[in-house]
């Protein structure tokens, strides 16, 4: 099978067609017409160990044919975002992000790995980024970071930790910030925190009563 057909076969839920939505085409004649209308290729256009970019041949709800680009995680396990709780404080990190070419104040997070259950991924991220272990984990549900482009989702977690170890400077971390929940939320309010994952995990943790 070509990479696109293999991806459809292995992850059918990511190619589901729902009534009234944008239909992903599979009939070869329809695909050819959509490709001709949109110009360029369709299928898997790029893939590495982290992301897979696909350009689907589609039929829009008004009947038009065309193509639609989206990004899928290369692993089936969702990424994890974790808010460490250290006593009455929360732990954030300053992380350099290549995509924006800027430093961001964030909650630790990382990609999921196939075959690694959610809690195991959270514990790995804490060890790798903050050199610490969680004594208790709280599952705060899912978030879709960009439903217009990214097809995957991330799981939000909070974790009680007793201490912090060395930061993973090789991943672009330069310091940790231990702040009160109120200080973290003020950083969201005044724009010092712009990372959507961090805003989401702080919001969920507050709604679950973990920051009271």
Tab-separated table of C-alpha atoms in Angstrom:
chain	number	residue	atom	x	y	z
A	1	UNK	CA	0.000	0.000	0.000
A	2	UNK	CA	1.101	3.565	-0.582
A	3	UNK	CA	1.688	5.606	2.631
A	4	UNK	CA	-1.712	7.347	2.492
A	5	UNK	CA	-3.675	4.116	2.015
A	6	UNK	CA	-1.660	2.473	4.789
A	7	UNK	CA	-2.388	5.406	7.102
A	8	UNK	CA	-6.113	5.183	6.357
A	9	UNK	CA	-6.099	1.461	7.075
A	10	UNK	CA	-4.227	1.759	10.365
A	11	UNK	CA	-6.020	4.840	11.717
A	12	UNK	CA	-9.565	4.775	10.301
A	13	UNK	CA	-10.940	7.065	13.010
A	14	UNK	CA	-8.880	9.916	11.566
A	15	UNK	CA	-10.525	9.461	8.155
A	16	UNK	CA	-14.137	9.167	9.306
A	17	UNK	CA	-16.808	10.905	7.222
A	18	UNK	CA	-19.632	12.429	9.275
A	19	UNK	CA	-22.971	13.525	7.874
A	20	UNK	CA	-22.900	17.131	6.690
A	21	UNK	CA	-19.142	17.465	7.102
A	22	UNK	CA	-16.244	17.714	4.675
A	23	UNK	CA	-16.021	14.300	2.992
A	24	UNK	CA	-12.672	12.610	2.422
A	25	UNK	CA	-12.778	10.990	-1.012
A	26	UNK	CA	-11.574	7.466	-1.681
A	27	UNK	CA	-13.036	6.654	-5.104
A	28	UNK	CA	-10.139	6.962	-7.601
A	29	UNK	CA	-12.181	8.960	-10.118
A	30	UNK	CA	-13.365	11.417	-7.462
A	31	UNK	CA	-9.840	11.730	-6.097
A	32	UNK	CA	-8.474	12.478	-9.565
A	33	UNK	CA	-11.114	15.165	-10.138
A	34	UNK	CA	-10.411	16.756	-6.758
A	35	UNK	CA	-6.672	16.719	-7.397
A	36	UNK	CA	-7.143	18.332	-10.789
A	37	UNK	CA	-9.414	20.997	-9.312
A	38	UNK	CA	-7.047	21.799	-6.427
A	39	UNK	CA	-3.756	21.408	-8.261
A	40	UNK	CA	-0.768	19.659	-6.743
A	41	UNK	CA	-0.566	16.248	-5.146
A	42	UNK	CA	-2.783	14.576	-2.559
A	43	UNK	CA	-1.869	11.937	0.026
A	44	UNK	CA	1.006	11.985	2.500
A	45	UNK	CA	3.132	14.981	1.553
A	46	UNK	CA	5.581	14.859	4.467
A	47	UNK	CA	6.310	12.547	7.406
A	48	UNK	CA	8.907	12.231	10.148
A	49	UNK	CA	8.986	10.744	13.644
A	50	UNK	CA	6.850	13.554	15.054
A	51	UNK	CA	4.315	14.708	12.449
A	52	UNK	CA	2.652	13.483	9.278
A	53	UNK	CA	1.263	16.071	6.859
A	54	UNK	CA	-1.535	14.862	4.607
A	55	UNK	CA	-3.397	16.571	1.793
A	56	UNK	CA	-6.808	14.922	1.541
A	57	UNK	CA	-8.934	14.931	-1.596
A	58	UNK	CA	-12.301	16.193	-0.342
A	59	UNK	CA	-15.855	17.114	-1.228
A	60	UNK	CA	-17.069	20.224	0.595
A	61	UNK	CA	-20.657	20.413	1.921
A	62	UNK	CA	-21.708	22.582	-1.045
A	63	UNK	CA	-20.513	19.891	-3.494
A	64	UNK	CA	-17.208	21.474	-4.523
A	65	UNK	CA	-14.210	19.186	-4.922
A	66	UNK	CA	-10.765	20.169	-3.713
A	67	UNK	CA	-7.978	19.357	-1.268
A	68	UNK	CA	-7.458	20.071	2.426
A	69	UNK	CA	-4.165	19.979	4.348
A	70	UNK	CA	-3.925	18.743	7.941
A	71	UNK	CA	-1.224	17.632	10.337
A	72	UNK	CA	-1.412	14.353	12.244
A	73	UNK	CA	0.829	13.085	14.996
A	74	UNK	CA	3.089	10.333	13.709
A	75	UNK	CA	2.388	8.305	16.863
A	76	UNK	CA	-1.141	7.296	17.779
A	77	UNK	CA	-0.693	8.151	21.465
A	78	UNK	CA	-1.638	11.774	22.215
A	79	UNK	CA	0.881	14.226	23.532
A	80	UNK	CA	0.872	15.112	27.226
A	81	UNK	CA	0.782	18.504	28.950
A	82	UNK	CA	1.497	18.393	32.683
A	83	UNK	CA	1.164	21.096	35.338
A	84	UNK	CA	3.470	20.230	38.257
A	85	UNK	CA	2.081	21.131	41.699
A	86	UNK	CA	4.856	21.806	44.222
A	87	UNK	CA	3.284	22.479	47.600
A	88	UNK	CA	0.926	25.427	47.124
A	89	UNK	CA	2.737	26.527	43.949
A	90	UNK	CA	2.791	25.527	40.287
A	91	UNK	CA	5.918	24.933	38.240
A	92	UNK	CA	6.381	26.440	34.782
A	93	UNK	CA	9.432	26.493	32.531
A	94	UNK	CA	10.990	28.941	30.102
A	95	UNK	CA	11.245	27.029	26.829
A	96	UNK	CA	12.750	28.224	23.552
A	97	UNK	CA	10.457	27.286	20.663
A	98	UNK	CA	11.958	27.007	17.212
A	99	UNK	CA	8.614	27.576	15.468
A	100	UNK	CA	8.178	31.067	16.938
A	101	UNK	CA	11.913	31.793	17.453
A	102	UNK	CA	11.086	33.004	20.937
A	103	UNK	CA	11.152	32.041	24.614
A	104	UNK	CA	7.810	30.979	26.112
A	105	UNK	CA	6.653	30.415	29.679
A	106	UNK	CA	4.939	27.027	29.563
A	107	UNK	CA	3.815	23.944	31.400
A	108	UNK	CA	6.036	20.966	30.502
A	109	UNK	CA	4.769	18.908	27.583
A	110	UNK	CA	5.860	16.387	25.000
A	111	UNK	CA	4.853	14.039	22.209
A	112	UNK	CA	3.229	10.703	22.941
A	113	UNK	CA	4.962	7.462	22.020
A	114	UNK	CA	3.239	4.403	20.576
A	115	UNK	CA	2.669	1.723	23.164
A	116	UNK	CA	3.201	4.099	26.092
A	117	UNK	CA	0.054	4.596	28.215
A	118	UNK	CA	-0.855	8.143	29.168
A	119	UNK	CA	0.400	8.095	32.764
A	120	UNK	CA	3.711	6.582	31.694
A	121	UNK	CA	4.209	9.405	29.193
A	122	UNK	CA	3.500	12.029	31.854
A	123	UNK	CA	5.997	10.484	34.252
A	124	UNK	CA	8.602	10.322	31.474
A	125	UNK	CA	8.110	14.016	30.639
A	126	UNK	CA	8.561	14.995	34.287
A	127	UNK	CA	11.753	12.968	34.559
A	128	UNK	CA	13.160	14.269	31.267
A	129	UNK	CA	12.295	17.952	31.614
A	130	UNK	CA	12.325	18.587	35.379
A	131	UNK	CA	14.249	15.640	36.796
A	132	UNK	CA	11.428	14.773	39.190
A	133	UNK	CA	8.840	12.084	39.959
A	134	UNK	CA	5.096	12.465	40.469
A	135	UNK	CA	3.558	11.247	43.719
A	136	UNK	CA	0.026	11.747	42.362
A	137	UNK	CA	-1.444	12.377	38.906
A	138	UNK	CA	-4.722	14.014	37.904
A	139	UNK	CA	-6.211	13.440	34.432
A	140	UNK	CA	-7.737	16.748	33.280
A	141	UNK	CA	-9.083	15.571	29.911
A	142	UNK	CA	-8.235	16.386	26.311
A	143	UNK	CA	-7.652	19.522	24.295
A	144	UNK	CA	-7.466	20.082	20.532
A	145	UNK	CA	-4.741	22.724	20.076
A	146	UNK	CA	-5.708	23.808	16.546
A	147	UNK	CA	-8.806	22.081	15.180
A	148	UNK	CA	-8.402	23.885	11.845
A	149	UNK	CA	-5.032	22.298	11.058
A	150	UNK	CA	-3.933	19.684	13.598
A	151	UNK	CA	-5.894	16.444	13.607
A	152	UNK	CA	-4.625	15.137	16.926
A	153	UNK	CA	-5.223	16.066	20.543
A	154	UNK	CA	-3.254	16.285	23.759
A	155	UNK	CA	-4.080	15.061	27.251
A	156	UNK	CA	-3.917	17.533	30.108
A	157	UNK	CA	-2.568	16.453	33.501
A	158	UNK	CA	-1.600	17.861	36.860
A	159	UNK	CA	1.037	16.145	38.993
A	160	UNK	CA	2.067	16.542	42.605
A	161	UNK	CA	5.844	16.645	42.959
A	162	UNK	CA	8.050	17.013	46.037
A	163	UNK	CA	11.137	18.583	44.452
A	164	UNK	CA	12.773	19.655	41.190
A	165	UNK	CA	15.900	18.236	39.597
A	166	UNK	CA	18.090	19.459	36.733
A	167	UNK	CA	16.376	20.902	33.657
A	168	UNK	CA	16.795	19.321	30.219
A	169	UNK	CA	18.793	22.184	28.683
A	170	UNK	CA	19.307	20.163	25.510
A	171	UNK	CA	15.612	20.645	24.722
A	172	UNK	CA	15.826	24.427	25.053
A	173	UNK	CA	14.818	24.843	28.709
A	174	UNK	CA	16.676	27.603	30.545
A	175	UNK	CA	14.921	27.923	33.922
A	176	UNK	CA	11.961	26.835	35.984
A	177	UNK	CA	9.516	29.230	37.611
A	178	UNK	CA	7.831	28.250	40.880
A	179	UNK	CA	4.892	30.629	41.265
A	180	UNK	CA	1.546	30.748	43.008
A	181	UNK	CA	-1.537	29.815	40.977
A	182	UNK	CA	-2.609	33.451	41.154
A	183	UNK	CA	0.725	34.612	39.734
A	184	UNK	CA	0.449	32.087	36.877
A	185	UNK	CA	-3.056	33.272	36.052
A	186	UNK	CA	-1.904	36.893	36.151
A	187	UNK	CA	0.776	35.958	33.590
A	188	UNK	CA	-2.021	34.650	31.369
A	189	UNK	CA	-4.050	37.808	31.885
A	190	UNK	CA	-1.237	40.233	31.051
A	191	UNK	CA	0.104	38.227	28.089
A	192	UNK	CA	3.344	36.868	29.534
A	193	UNK	CA	1.898	33.383	28.953
A	194	UNK	CA	0.619	32.943	25.406
A	195	UNK	CA	1.036	29.179	25.003
A	196	UNK	CA	-2.433	27.695	24.438
A	197	UNK	CA	-1.592	24.364	26.118
A	198	UNK	CA	-0.504	26.155	29.289
A	199	UNK	CA	-3.600	28.347	29.355
A	200	UNK	CA	-5.739	25.227	28.922
A	201	UNK	CA	-4.065	23.181	31.661
A	202	UNK	CA	-4.179	26.082	34.134
A	203	UNK	CA	-7.868	26.568	33.364
A	204	UNK	CA	-8.716	22.877	33.764
A	205	UNK	CA	-6.696	22.609	36.986
A	206	UNK	CA	-8.578	25.604	38.404
A	207	UNK	CA	-11.939	24.138	37.361
A	208	UNK	CA	-11.045	20.823	39.006
A	209	UNK	CA	-10.289	22.577	42.284
A	210	UNK	CA	-6.548	21.824	42.233
A	211	UNK	CA	-5.482	25.479	42.494
A	212	UNK	CA	-7.795	26.510	45.329
